[in-house]
Amino acid sequence: MKILTVIGARPQFVKASMVSNALRKNNNEIIIHTGQHYDDNMSKVFFEELDIPKPDYNLNICSGNHGYQTGNMLIKIESVLQKEKPDCVLVYGDTNSTLAGALASSKMLIPLIHIEAGLRSYNMTMPEEQNRILTDHISNILFAPTKTAVSNLSKEGIVKNVYNVGDVMYDSILHFNKIAEKKTNIMNILNLNKEEYILATIHRAENTNDFNRLKNIVEALNESEEKIILPLHPRTQKYISEYGLSFEKNVQTIQSVGYLEMVMLEKNCKKIVTDSGGVQKEAFFLDKPCITLREETEWIETVENGWNILVGADKLKIKDAILQFKCNEPKNGYFGFGDAVKKIVDIIG
Ligand code: UD1
Ligand code: UDP
């Protein structure tokens, strides 16, 4: 079968890393990289470290407003589909690259497969919520990572060809965990000891593009008196300097890191503070209490199980959670058993 995969943003590289290599054993896969993420440390490093096959097409769309970005991707993906005539199109998650790939495929009546289907925050102001709902409703095969995702789809009348296969990010972390130990030296480079620091990431538009929210988060980290390691997404870096915000000595900012380095930083920290979807799950996989800088989450299982707390951009709540939030609850296998990739490949054929 000829499968055309559309990826473009950092979390999609992590998700595709295992799936692409497995699919290629019995299929012909063509990869389109939309170019949504383009800096070396947002793109190239993932292809190199995670052994992701080189994209056949790079659309070089780069940054821009949602309409500009999604529209340009749509035009260029359509012309690749016309040329390649794949049997199906595969998209991941909820970015603008996901929606563009989904629309291009659906309009040309090419069967569409969505990995990480059924996630909902029930907050339609998030671009990701719009992208994932639209994509799910035009998908022909939907791979859901959790029971909750299956139930969310069912509430919207989507019940056909929905498979709960578990989460491919769980497969990725199981696979790359040991490789990260051998191949990275980030703990030495940053002179860090195990469990003596908190790892933080911030990148959601709702936090970065709002002065008051970002100021509260920055102040909470500054005032926490904990050693904090903060790999900065370029969007966050840009807004921090535009708003004239700055960090105290306890907060060490670094450039965004590759996945293997990130896994090492996650494994060795004492807690995680984040607004990332992927990082919330990775905290759960690695037994780290997670403090989430959002009002709601798609990964509600992590909150229900006690390993994740939602604090929004409330300075006092963030500071309090950094100081006090702990969890030792036994964990349930909400995200599958590390065989999501195998299940997906078996179903696709
Ligand atoms: C996108 C996704 C988000 C996902 C995130 C993963 C959408 C709507 N959002 O958000 O769901 O969680 O990726 O990281 O698709 N930039 C650079 N270099 C890069 C990439 C981005 O400098 O390589 C800067 C640009 O100023 C750009 C900004 O970051 O305007 C935002 O990038 P964009 O891809 O639009 O959104 P993300 O915040 O990365
Ligand atoms: N990640 C990374 N380097 C970083 C920050 C994140 O490799 O500096 C990884 C992280 O481990 C996870 C994925 O990127 O696998 C999550 O992506 P991101 O937070 O950008 O997006 P989201 O998951 O919120 O869509």
mmCIF file of C-alpha atoms and ligand atoms in Angstrom:
data_model
loop_
_atom_site.group_PDB
_atom_site.id
_atom_site.type_symbol
_atom_site.label_atom_id
_atom_site.label_comp_id
_atom_site.label_asym_id
_atom_site.label_seq_id
_atom_site.Cartn_x
_atom_site.Cartn_y
_atom_site.Cartn_z
ATOM 1 C CA MET A 1 0.000 0.000 0.000
ATOM 2 C CA LYS A 2 1.171 3.557 -0.677
ATOM 3 C CA ILE A 3 0.749 5.701 2.450
ATOM 4 C CA LEU A 4 1.379 9.431 2.462
ATOM 5 C CA THR A 5 2.240 10.822 5.906
ATOM 6 C CA VAL A 6 1.950 14.533 6.697
ATOM 7 C CA ILE A 7 3.996 15.861 9.629
ATOM 8 C CA GLY A 8 5.369 19.292 10.455
ATOM 9 C CA ALA A 9 5.634 20.043 14.179
ATOM 10 C CA ARG A 10 7.863 18.733 16.983
ATOM 11 C CA PRO A 11 5.378 16.381 18.697
ATOM 12 C CA GLN A 12 4.533 14.840 15.317
ATOM 13 C CA PHE A 13 8.165 13.900 14.762
ATOM 14 C CA VAL A 14 8.165 12.041 18.096
ATOM 15 C CA LYS A 15 4.898 10.250 17.184
ATOM 16 C CA ALA A 16 5.990 9.373 13.654
ATOM 17 C CA SER A 17 9.410 8.109 14.720
ATOM 18 C CA MET A 18 8.190 4.637 15.626
ATOM 19 C CA VAL A 19 5.203 4.417 13.275
ATOM 20 C CA SER A 20 7.040 5.301 10.036
ATOM 21 C CA ASN A 21 9.773 2.728 10.489
ATOM 22 C CA ALA A 22 7.219 0.016 11.337
ATOM 23 C CA LEU A 23 4.931 0.912 8.413
ATOM 24 C CA ARG A 24 7.802 0.754 5.951
ATOM 25 C CA LYS A 25 8.328 -2.965 6.555
ATOM 26 C CA ASN A 26 5.278 -3.790 4.416
ATOM 27 C CA ASN A 27 4.255 -0.529 2.760
ATOM 28 C CA ASN A 28 5.565 2.249 0.615
ATOM 29 C CA GLU A 29 5.523 5.436 2.737
ATOM 30 C CA ILE A 30 6.000 8.957 1.389
ATOM 31 C CA ILE A 31 6.598 11.701 3.992
ATOM 32 C CA ILE A 32 5.601 15.335 3.558
ATOM 33 C CA HIS A 33 7.196 17.734 6.071
ATOM 34 C CA THR A 34 5.125 20.908 5.938
ATOM 35 C CA GLY A 35 7.948 22.984 7.427
ATOM 36 C CA GLN A 36 5.712 24.309 10.227
ATOM 37 C CA HIS A 37 8.684 23.792 12.544
ATOM 38 C CA TYR A 38 11.929 24.582 10.785
ATOM 39 C CA ASP A 39 14.710 25.584 13.219
ATOM 40 C CA ASP A 40 17.313 22.846 13.543
ATOM 41 C CA ASN A 41 16.458 22.263 17.196
ATOM 42 C CA MET A 42 12.713 22.097 16.398
ATOM 43 C CA SER A 43 13.027 19.773 13.410
ATOM 44 C CA LYS A 44 16.377 18.438 12.135
ATOM 45 C CA VAL A 45 17.515 17.161 15.543
ATOM 46 C CA PHE A 46 14.444 14.894 15.769
ATOM 47 C CA PHE A 47 15.044 13.327 12.350
ATOM 48 C CA GLU A 48 18.670 12.674 13.252
ATOM 49 C CA GLU A 49 18.230 11.408 16.817
ATOM 50 C CA LEU A 50 15.083 9.368 16.241
ATOM 51 C CA ASP A 51 16.070 7.883 12.914
ATOM 52 C CA ILE A 52 12.957 9.197 11.160
ATOM 53 C CA PRO A 53 13.089 8.599 7.403
ATOM 54 C CA LYS A 54 14.068 11.715 5.451
ATOM 55 C CA PRO A 55 10.974 13.549 4.153
ATOM 56 C CA ASP A 56 10.320 13.128 0.447
ATOM 57 C CA TYR A 57 8.866 16.643 0.289
ATOM 58 C CA ASN A 58 9.580 19.684 2.464
ATOM 59 C CA LEU A 59 6.960 22.346 1.802
ATOM 60 C CA ASN A 60 8.892 25.046 3.717
ATOM 61 C CA ILE A 61 5.709 26.789 4.851
ATOM 62 C CA CYS A 62 7.269 28.160 8.098
ATOM 63 C CA SER A 63 5.399 30.512 10.450
ATOM 64 C CA GLY A 64 2.417 32.775 9.899
ATOM 65 C CA ASN A 65 -1.186 33.391 10.876
ATOM 66 C CA HIS A 66 -3.407 30.312 11.025
ATOM 67 C CA GLY A 67 -5.153 30.962 7.697
ATOM 68 C CA TYR A 68 -1.919 31.745 5.878
ATOM 69 C CA GLN A 69 -0.143 28.728 7.312
ATOM 70 C CA THR A 70 -2.977 26.205 6.890
ATOM 71 C CA GLY A 71 -4.035 27.542 3.479
ATOM 72 C CA ASN A 72 -0.549 27.396 2.006
ATOM 73 C CA MET A 73 -0.056 23.894 3.332
ATOM 74 C CA LEU A 74 -3.371 22.823 1.816
ATOM 75 C CA ILE A 75 -2.431 24.102 -1.639
ATOM 76 C CA LYS A 76 0.974 22.417 -1.608
ATOM 77 C CA ILE A 77 -0.211 19.123 -0.101
ATOM 78 C CA GLU A 78 -2.925 18.900 -2.744
ATOM 79 C CA SER A 79 -0.382 19.099 -5.550
ATOM 80 C CA VAL A 80 1.765 16.370 -3.942
ATOM 81 C CA LEU A 81 -1.337 14.164 -3.600
ATOM 82 C CA GLN A 82 -2.155 14.736 -7.273
ATOM 83 C CA LYS A 83 1.323 13.592 -8.220
ATOM 84 C CA GLU A 84 1.774 10.692 -5.776
ATOM 85 C CA LYS A 85 -1.793 9.297 -5.818
ATOM 86 C CA PRO A 86 -1.453 7.501 -2.448
ATOM 87 C CA ASP A 87 -3.909 4.858 -1.215
ATOM 88 C CA CYS A 88 -4.338 6.772 2.045
ATOM 89 C CA VAL A 89 -3.096 9.791 3.995
ATOM 90 C CA LEU A 90 -1.866 9.590 7.601
ATOM 91 C CA VAL A 91 -1.926 12.552 10.006
ATOM 92 C CA TYR A 92 -1.087 12.924 13.703
ATOM 93 C CA GLY A 93 -2.470 15.037 16.523
ATOM 94 C CA ASP A 94 -3.943 18.508 16.224
ATOM 95 C CA THR A 95 -1.645 21.047 14.624
ATOM 96 C CA ASN A 96 -2.252 23.169 11.543
ATOM 97 C CA SER A 97 -0.220 20.572 9.606
ATOM 98 C CA THR A 98 -2.734 17.927 10.747
ATOM 99 C CA LEU A 99 -5.728 19.916 9.540
ATOM 100 C CA ALA A 100 -4.134 20.832 6.212
ATOM 101 C CA GLY A 101 -3.232 17.187 5.506
ATOM 102 C CA ALA A 102 -6.707 16.064 6.525
ATOM 103 C CA LEU A 103 -8.538 18.622 4.361
ATOM 104 C CA ALA A 104 -6.380 17.990 1.306
ATOM 105 C CA SER A 105 -6.945 14.258 1.584
ATOM 106 C CA SER A 106 -10.678 14.461 2.299
ATOM 107 C CA LYS A 107 -11.362 16.855 -0.595
ATOM 108 C CA MET A 108 -9.651 14.417 -2.960
ATOM 109 C CA LEU A 109 -11.608 11.497 -1.460
ATOM 110 C CA ILE A 110 -8.416 9.761 -0.360
ATOM 111 C CA PRO A 111 -8.979 7.672 2.801
ATOM 112 C CA LEU A 112 -7.695 9.534 5.863
ATOM 113 C CA ILE A 113 -6.119 7.954 8.949
ATOM 114 C CA HIS A 114 -5.854 9.996 12.156
ATOM 115 C CA ILE A 115 -3.468 8.926 14.910
ATOM 116 C CA GLU A 116 -4.287 10.440 18.335
ATOM 117 C CA ALA A 117 -7.947 10.859 17.461
ATOM 118 C CA GLY A 118 -10.690 11.729 19.942
ATOM 119 C CA LEU A 119 -8.822 14.090 22.225
ATOM 120 C CA ARG A 120 -10.948 16.971 23.526
ATOM 121 C CA SER A 121 -10.328 19.915 25.830
ATOM 122 C CA TYR A 122 -13.873 21.247 25.220
ATOM 123 C CA ASN A 123 -12.292 24.668 24.781
ATOM 124 C CA MET A 124 -13.031 25.820 21.239
ATOM 125 C CA THR A 125 -10.811 28.904 21.580
ATOM 126 C CA MET A 126 -7.778 26.601 21.261
ATOM 127 C CA PRO A 127 -6.605 26.233 17.655
ATOM 128 C CA GLU A 128 -5.745 22.620 18.489
ATOM 129 C CA GLU A 129 -9.346 21.851 19.535
ATOM 130 C CA GLN A 130 -10.640 23.205 16.223
ATOM 131 C CA ASN A 131 -8.029 21.200 14.302
ATOM 132 C CA ARG A 132 -8.710 17.921 16.074
ATOM 133 C CA ILE A 133 -12.520 18.109 15.867
ATOM 134 C CA LEU A 134 -12.446 18.931 12.155
ATOM 135 C CA THR A 135 -9.886 16.221 11.452
ATOM 136 C CA ASP A 136 -11.774 13.538 13.395
ATOM 137 C CA HIS A 137 -14.993 14.280 11.528
ATOM 138 C CA ILE A 138 -13.413 13.696 8.105
ATOM 139 C CA SER A 139 -11.233 10.722 9.054
ATOM 140 C CA ASN A 140 -11.936 7.207 7.799
ATOM 141 C CA ILE A 141 -9.819 5.345 10.350
ATOM 142 C CA LEU A 142 -9.359 6.798 13.834
ATOM 143 C CA PHE A 143 -6.686 5.541 16.219
ATOM 144 C CA ALA A 144 -7.608 6.689 19.718
ATOM 145 C CA PRO A 145 -5.004 6.580 22.497
ATOM 146 C CA THR A 146 -7.403 6.099 25.440
ATOM 147 C CA LYS A 147 -10.900 4.940 26.381
ATOM 148 C CA THR A 148 -11.815 8.559 27.066
ATOM 149 C CA ALA A 149 -10.911 9.463 23.488
ATOM 150 C CA VAL A 150 -13.138 6.668 22.155
ATOM 151 C CA SER A 151 -15.991 7.903 24.307
ATOM 152 C CA ASN A 152 -15.466 11.528 23.179
ATOM 153 C CA LEU A 153 -15.762 10.390 19.562
ATOM 154 C CA SER A 154 -18.845 8.351 20.296
ATOM 155 C CA LYS A 155 -20.535 11.421 21.862
ATOM 156 C CA GLU A 156 -20.058 13.137 18.489
ATOM 157 C CA GLY A 157 -21.487 10.164 16.594
ATOM 158 C CA ILE A 158 -18.127 8.837 15.411
ATOM 159 C CA VAL A 159 -18.144 5.105 16.093
ATOM 160 C CA LYS A 160 -17.102 3.438 12.854
ATOM 161 C CA ASN A 161 -13.461 2.394 12.358
ATOM 162 C CA VAL A 162 -12.443 3.749 15.772
ATOM 163 C CA TYR A 163 -9.669 1.707 17.442
ATOM 164 C CA ASN A 164 -8.332 2.170 20.954
ATOM 165 C CA VAL A 165 -4.731 1.143 20.355
ATOM 166 C CA GLY A 166 -2.984 3.013 23.189
ATOM 167 C CA ASP A 167 -0.638 5.953 22.862
ATOM 168 C CA VAL A 168 2.243 5.911 20.386
ATOM 169 C CA MET A 169 4.124 8.352 22.657
ATOM 170 C CA TYR A 170 4.234 5.625 25.294
ATOM 171 C CA ASP A 171 5.831 3.305 22.733
ATOM 172 C CA SER A 172 8.336 6.055 21.899
ATOM 173 C CA ILE A 173 9.401 6.656 25.465
ATOM 174 C CA LEU A 174 9.813 2.940 26.177
ATOM 175 C CA HIS A 175 11.953 2.599 23.088
ATOM 176 C CA PHE A 176 14.101 5.724 23.410
ATOM 177 C CA ASN A 177 14.553 5.735 27.181
ATOM 178 C CA LYS A 178 17.627 3.486 27.191
ATOM 179 C CA ILE A 179 19.007 5.027 24.007
ATOM 180 C CA ALA A 180 18.802 8.456 25.690
ATOM 181 C CA GLU A 181 20.905 7.168 28.632
ATOM 182 C CA LYS A 182 23.655 6.052 26.273
ATOM 183 C CA LYS A 183 23.627 8.831 23.723
ATOM 184 C CA THR A 184 23.189 12.063 25.657
ATOM 185 C CA ASN A 185 25.314 13.974 28.052
ATOM 186 C CA ILE A 186 22.882 16.749 28.947
ATOM 187 C CA MET A 187 23.005 16.159 32.712
ATOM 188 C CA ASN A 188 26.783 16.709 32.710
ATOM 189 C CA ILE A 189 26.636 19.589 30.264
ATOM 190 C CA LEU A 190 24.153 21.428 32.498
ATOM 191 C CA ASN A 191 25.883 20.206 35.655
ATOM 192 C CA LEU A 192 22.670 18.738 37.062
ATOM 193 C CA ASN A 193 22.133 16.115 39.740
ATOM 194 C CA LYS A 194 19.202 13.737 39.888
ATOM 195 C CA GLU A 195 16.026 15.148 41.472
ATOM 196 C CA GLU A 196 17.567 18.507 42.369
ATOM 197 C CA TYR A 197 15.692 20.583 39.779
ATOM 198 C CA ILE A 198 12.267 21.183 38.292
ATOM 199 C CA LEU A 199 11.814 20.920 34.538
ATOM 200 C CA ALA A 200 9.508 23.467 32.898
ATOM 201 C CA THR A 201 8.167 24.040 29.377
ATOM 202 C CA ILE A 202 5.815 26.792 28.155
ATOM 203 C CA HIS A 203 4.601 27.232 24.596
ATOM 204 C CA ARG A 204 0.784 27.291 24.324
ATOM 205 C CA ALA A 205 -0.565 30.351 22.541
ATOM 206 C CA GLU A 206 -3.022 30.963 25.399
ATOM 207 C CA ASN A 207 -0.042 31.431 27.773
ATOM 208 C CA THR A 208 2.566 33.065 25.539
ATOM 209 C CA ASN A 209 0.336 35.509 23.675
ATOM 210 C CA ASP A 210 -1.241 36.923 26.828
ATOM 211 C CA PHE A 211 0.987 39.338 28.755
ATOM 212 C CA ASN A 212 -0.689 38.801 32.134
ATOM 213 C CA ARG A 213 -0.645 35.016 31.943
ATOM 214 C CA LEU A 214 2.998 34.865 30.848
ATOM 215 C CA LYS A 215 4.012 37.428 33.486
ATOM 216 C CA ASN A 216 2.294 35.385 36.222
ATOM 217 C CA ILE A 217 4.017 32.187 35.092
ATOM 218 C CA VAL A 218 7.446 33.844 34.865
ATOM 219 C CA GLU A 219 7.001 35.437 38.316
ATOM 220 C CA ALA A 220 5.848 32.144 39.857
ATOM 221 C CA LEU A 221 8.962 30.383 38.544
ATOM 222 C CA ASN A 222 11.200 33.244 39.699
ATOM 223 C CA GLU A 223 9.683 33.326 43.181
ATOM 224 C CA SER A 224 9.623 29.560 43.713
ATOM 225 C CA GLU A 225 13.222 29.509 44.972
ATOM 226 C CA GLU A 226 13.674 26.146 43.231
ATOM 227 C CA LYS A 227 16.265 25.412 40.601
ATOM 228 C CA ILE A 228 14.314 25.359 37.344
ATOM 229 C CA ILE A 229 15.488 24.206 33.920
ATOM 230 C CA LEU A 230 13.426 25.764 31.142
ATOM 231 C CA PRO A 231 14.055 24.748 27.520
ATOM 232 C CA LEU A 232 12.493 27.639 25.620
ATOM 233 C CA HIS A 233 10.206 27.160 22.621
ATOM 234 C CA PRO A 234 11.035 29.923 20.083
ATOM 235 C CA ARG A 235 7.504 31.321 20.441
ATOM 236 C CA THR A 236 8.053 31.780 24.196
ATOM 237 C CA GLN A 237 11.499 33.260 23.714
ATOM 238 C CA LYS A 238 10.014 35.825 21.328
ATOM 239 C CA TYR A 239 7.209 36.898 23.696
ATOM 240 C CA ILE A 240 9.440 37.004 26.788
ATOM 241 C CA SER A 241 11.672 39.560 25.077
ATOM 242 C CA GLU A 242 8.780 41.465 23.477
ATOM 243 C CA TYR A 243 7.057 41.839 26.868
ATOM 244 C CA GLY A 244 10.344 42.745 28.590
ATOM 245 C CA LEU A 245 10.049 39.867 31.069
ATOM 246 C CA SER A 246 13.118 38.301 32.639
ATOM 247 C CA PHE A 247 14.123 35.366 34.793
ATOM 248 C CA GLU A 248 15.904 35.324 38.139
ATOM 249 C CA LYS A 249 19.054 33.271 38.753
ATOM 250 C CA ASN A 250 17.152 30.186 39.902
ATOM 251 C CA VAL A 251 15.632 29.756 36.429
ATOM 252 C CA GLN A 252 18.095 28.487 33.854
ATOM 253 C CA THR A 253 16.755 28.919 30.337
ATOM 254 C CA ILE A 254 18.214 26.853 27.516
ATOM 255 C CA GLN A 255 17.359 26.483 23.843
ATOM 256 C CA SER A 256 14.778 23.818 22.980
ATOM 257 C CA VAL A 257 16.453 20.436 23.161
ATOM 258 C CA GLY A 258 16.190 17.223 21.141
ATOM 259 C CA TYR A 259 13.890 14.436 22.307
ATOM 260 C CA LEU A 260 16.661 12.272 23.798
ATOM 261 C CA GLU A 261 17.927 15.201 25.878
ATOM 262 C CA MET A 262 14.353 16.018 26.885
ATOM 263 C CA VAL A 263 13.723 12.454 28.062
ATOM 264 C CA MET A 264 16.880 12.614 30.213
ATOM 265 C CA LEU A 265 15.794 15.947 31.712
ATOM 266 C CA GLU A 266 12.332 14.508 32.424
ATOM 267 C CA LYS A 267 13.655 11.273 33.950
ATOM 268 C CA ASN A 268 15.990 13.023 36.346
ATOM 269 C CA CYS A 269 13.913 15.983 37.511
ATOM 270 C CA LYS A 270 11.809 16.089 40.658
ATOM 271 C CA LYS A 271 8.682 17.614 39.130
ATOM 272 C CA ILE A 272 7.520 18.980 35.819
ATOM 273 C CA VAL A 273 5.757 22.295 35.161
ATOM 274 C CA THR A 274 4.281 22.475 31.652
ATOM 275 C CA ASP A 275 1.488 23.464 29.304
ATOM 276 C CA SER A 276 2.473 20.812 26.743
ATOM 277 C CA GLY A 277 0.183 17.893 25.948
ATOM 278 C CA GLY A 278 3.030 15.498 25.220
ATOM 279 C CA VAL A 279 5.049 16.491 28.266
ATOM 280 C CA GLN A 280 2.055 15.928 30.595
ATOM 281 C CA LYS A 281 1.911 12.330 29.390
ATOM 282 C CA GLU A 282 5.661 11.838 29.569
ATOM 283 C CA ALA A 283 5.593 13.041 33.207
ATOM 284 C CA PHE A 284 2.989 10.349 33.879
ATOM 285 C CA PHE A 285 4.986 7.653 32.063
ATOM 286 C CA LEU A 286 8.101 8.560 34.053
ATOM 287 C CA ASP A 287 6.436 8.888 37.499
ATOM 288 C CA LYS A 288 6.939 12.635 37.818
ATOM 289 C CA PRO A 289 4.304 14.848 39.450
ATOM 290 C CA CYS A 290 3.082 17.257 36.778
ATOM 291 C CA ILE A 291 1.886 20.832 37.326
ATOM 292 C CA THR A 292 -0.083 21.893 34.278
ATOM 293 C CA LEU A 293 -0.312 25.577 33.331
ATOM 294 C CA ARG A 294 -3.775 25.246 31.849
ATOM 295 C CA GLU A 295 -7.382 25.346 33.055
ATOM 296 C CA GLU A 296 -8.286 22.064 31.370
ATOM 297 C CA THR A 297 -6.508 19.112 29.816
ATOM 298 C CA GLU A 298 -7.193 16.497 27.166
ATOM 299 C CA TRP A 299 -5.284 13.991 29.305
ATOM 300 C CA ILE A 300 -7.783 13.867 32.155
ATOM 301 C CA GLU A 301 -6.665 10.395 33.234
ATOM 302 C CA THR A 302 -3.410 11.854 34.558
ATOM 303 C CA VAL A 303 -5.380 14.290 36.743
ATOM 304 C CA GLU A 304 -7.880 11.662 37.931
ATOM 305 C CA ASN A 305 -5.020 9.363 38.892
ATOM 306 C CA GLY A 306 -3.497 12.147 41.014
ATOM 307 C CA TRP A 307 -0.256 12.661 39.041
ATOM 308 C CA ASN A 308 -1.271 15.925 37.374
ATOM 309 C CA ILE A 309 -2.693 19.146 38.816
ATOM 310 C CA LEU A 310 -4.242 21.966 36.758
ATOM 311 C CA VAL A 311 -3.138 25.382 38.000
ATOM 312 C CA GLY A 312 -3.733 27.620 34.968
ATOM 313 C CA ALA A 313 -1.656 30.789 35.047
ATOM 314 C CA ASP A 314 -2.490 31.516 38.679
ATOM 315 C CA LYS A 315 0.738 32.626 40.337
ATOM 316 C CA LEU A 316 -0.144 31.460 43.845
ATOM 317 C CA LYS A 317 -1.422 28.084 42.676
ATOM 318 C CA ILE A 318 1.723 27.510 40.597
ATOM 319 C CA LYS A 319 4.009 28.435 43.497
ATOM 320 C CA ASP A 320 2.034 26.314 45.921
ATOM 321 C CA ALA A 321 2.087 23.279 43.612
ATOM 322 C CA ILE A 322 5.832 23.643 42.997
ATOM 323 C CA LEU A 323 6.305 23.534 46.751
ATOM 324 C CA GLN A 324 3.708 20.974 47.814
ATOM 325 C CA PHE A 325 2.297 18.875 44.973
ATOM 326 C CA LYS A 326 3.253 15.218 45.293
ATOM 327 C CA CYS A 327 1.862 11.895 44.189
ATOM 328 C CA ASN A 328 2.581 8.276 44.991
ATOM 329 C CA GLU A 329 -0.621 6.710 43.699
ATOM 330 C CA PRO A 330 -0.229 3.457 41.762
ATOM 331 C CA LYS A 331 -0.797 4.119 38.089
ATOM 332 C CA ASN A 332 -3.308 2.569 35.757
ATOM 333 C CA GLY A 333 -2.469 1.532 32.202
ATOM 334 C CA TYR A 334 -4.592 4.247 30.603
ATOM 335 C CA PHE A 335 -2.261 4.656 27.639
ATOM 336 C CA GLY A 336 -1.921 1.033 26.574
ATOM 337 C CA PHE A 337 0.953 -1.367 26.921
ATOM 338 C CA GLY A 338 3.600 -0.023 24.582
ATOM 339 C CA ASP A 339 2.183 -1.902 21.603
ATOM 340 C CA ALA A 340 0.216 0.933 19.973
ATOM 341 C CA VAL A 341 2.505 1.021 16.932
ATOM 342 C CA LYS A 342 2.175 -2.715 16.357
ATOM 343 C CA LYS A 343 -1.620 -2.513 16.637
ATOM 344 C CA ILE A 344 -1.775 0.414 14.196
ATOM 345 C CA VAL A 345 0.410 -1.320 11.638
ATOM 346 C CA ASP A 346 -1.578 -4.570 11.972
ATOM 347 C CA ILE A 347 -4.839 -2.700 11.320
ATOM 348 C CA ILE A 348 -3.508 -0.600 8.437
ATOM 349 C CA GLY A 349 -2.086 -3.795 6.893
HETATM 350 C C1 UD1 B 1 2.344 24.299 17.223
HETATM 351 C C2 UD1 B 1 0.939 23.702 17.337
HETATM 352 C C3 UD1 B 1 0.702 23.222 18.753
HETATM 353 C C4 UD1 B 1 1.807 22.305 19.227
HETATM 354 C C5 UD1 B 1 3.163 22.951 18.998
HETATM 355 C C6 UD1 B 1 4.253 21.973 19.324
HETATM 356 C C7 UD1 B 1 -0.740 24.711 15.852
HETATM 357 C C8 UD1 B 1 -1.906 25.603 15.788
HETATM 358 N N1 UD1 B 1 -0.078 24.689 17.042
HETATM 359 O O1 UD1 B 1 2.392 25.427 18.058
HETATM 360 O O2 UD1 B 1 -0.513 22.502 18.807
HETATM 361 O O3 UD1 B 1 1.632 22.062 20.597
HETATM 362 O O4 UD1 B 1 3.290 23.333 17.618
HETATM 363 O O5 UD1 B 1 5.448 22.590 19.637
HETATM 364 O O6 UD1 B 1 -0.416 24.059 14.893
HETATM 365 N N2 UD1 B 1 8.951 29.321 15.585
HETATM 366 C C9 UD1 B 1 10.284 29.455 15.293
HETATM 367 N N3 UD1 B 1 10.932 28.373 14.763
HETATM 368 C C10 UD1 B 1 10.328 27.194 14.496
HETATM 369 C C11 UD1 B 1 8.960 27.083 14.778
HETATM 370 C C12 UD1 B 1 8.284 28.153 15.330
HETATM 371 O O7 UD1 B 1 10.885 30.488 15.541
HETATM 372 O O8 UD1 B 1 11.001 26.251 14.019
HETATM 373 C C13 UD1 B 1 8.256 30.468 16.224
HETATM 374 C C14 UD1 B 1 7.671 31.465 15.217
HETATM 375 O O9 UD1 B 1 7.770 32.743 15.776
HETATM 376 C C15 UD1 B 1 6.199 31.048 15.175
HETATM 377 C C16 UD1 B 1 5.952 30.571 16.594
HETATM 378 O O10 UD1 B 1 7.168 29.961 17.011
HETATM 379 O O11 UD1 B 1 5.360 32.112 14.808
HETATM 380 C C17 UD1 B 1 4.808 29.594 16.695
HETATM 381 O O12 UD1 B 1 5.016 28.463 15.827
HETATM 382 P P1 UD1 B 1 3.765 27.633 15.278
HETATM 383 O O13 UD1 B 1 4.223 26.424 14.578
HETATM 384 O O14 UD1 B 1 2.838 28.535 14.556
HETATM 385 O O15 UD1 B 1 2.991 27.237 16.587
HETATM 386 P P2 UD1 B 1 3.524 26.501 17.884
HETATM 387 O O16 UD1 B 1 3.383 27.412 19.051
HETATM 388 O O17 UD1 B 1 4.853 25.895 17.656
HETATM 389 N N1 UDP B 2 10.193 18.159 23.530
HETATM 390 C C1 UDP B 2 11.521 18.123 23.142
HETATM 391 N N2 UDP B 2 12.310 19.194 23.421
HETATM 392 C C2 UDP B 2 11.866 20.287 24.074
HETATM 393 C C3 UDP B 2 10.497 20.312 24.471
HETATM 394 C C4 UDP B 2 9.692 19.247 24.167
HETATM 395 O O1 UDP B 2 11.972 17.127 22.565
HETATM 396 O O2 UDP B 2 12.651 21.228 24.289
HETATM 397 C C5 UDP B 2 9.339 16.997 23.211
HETATM 398 C C6 UDP B 2 8.615 16.424 24.390
HETATM 399 O O3 UDP B 2 9.437 15.516 25.103
HETATM 400 C C7 UDP B 2 7.424 15.758 23.724
HETATM 401 C C8 UDP B 2 7.121 16.690 22.575
HETATM 402 O O4 UDP B 2 8.318 17.428 22.330
HETATM 403 O O5 UDP B 2 7.769 14.488 23.222
HETATM 404 C C9 UDP B 2 6.001 17.614 22.967
HETATM 405 O O6 UDP B 2 5.929 18.656 22.067
HETATM 406 P P1 UDP B 2 5.347 20.095 22.442
HETATM 407 O O7 UDP B 2 5.392 20.325 23.888
HETATM 408 O O8 UDP B 2 6.053 21.054 21.579
HETATM 409 O O9 UDP B 2 3.856 19.999 21.891
HETATM 410 P P2 UDP B 2 2.482 19.375 22.414
HETATM 411 O O10 UDP B 2 2.725 17.999 22.875
HETATM 412 O O11 UDP B 2 1.957 20.290 23.480
HETATM 413 O O12 UDP B 2 1.603 19.447 21.213
#
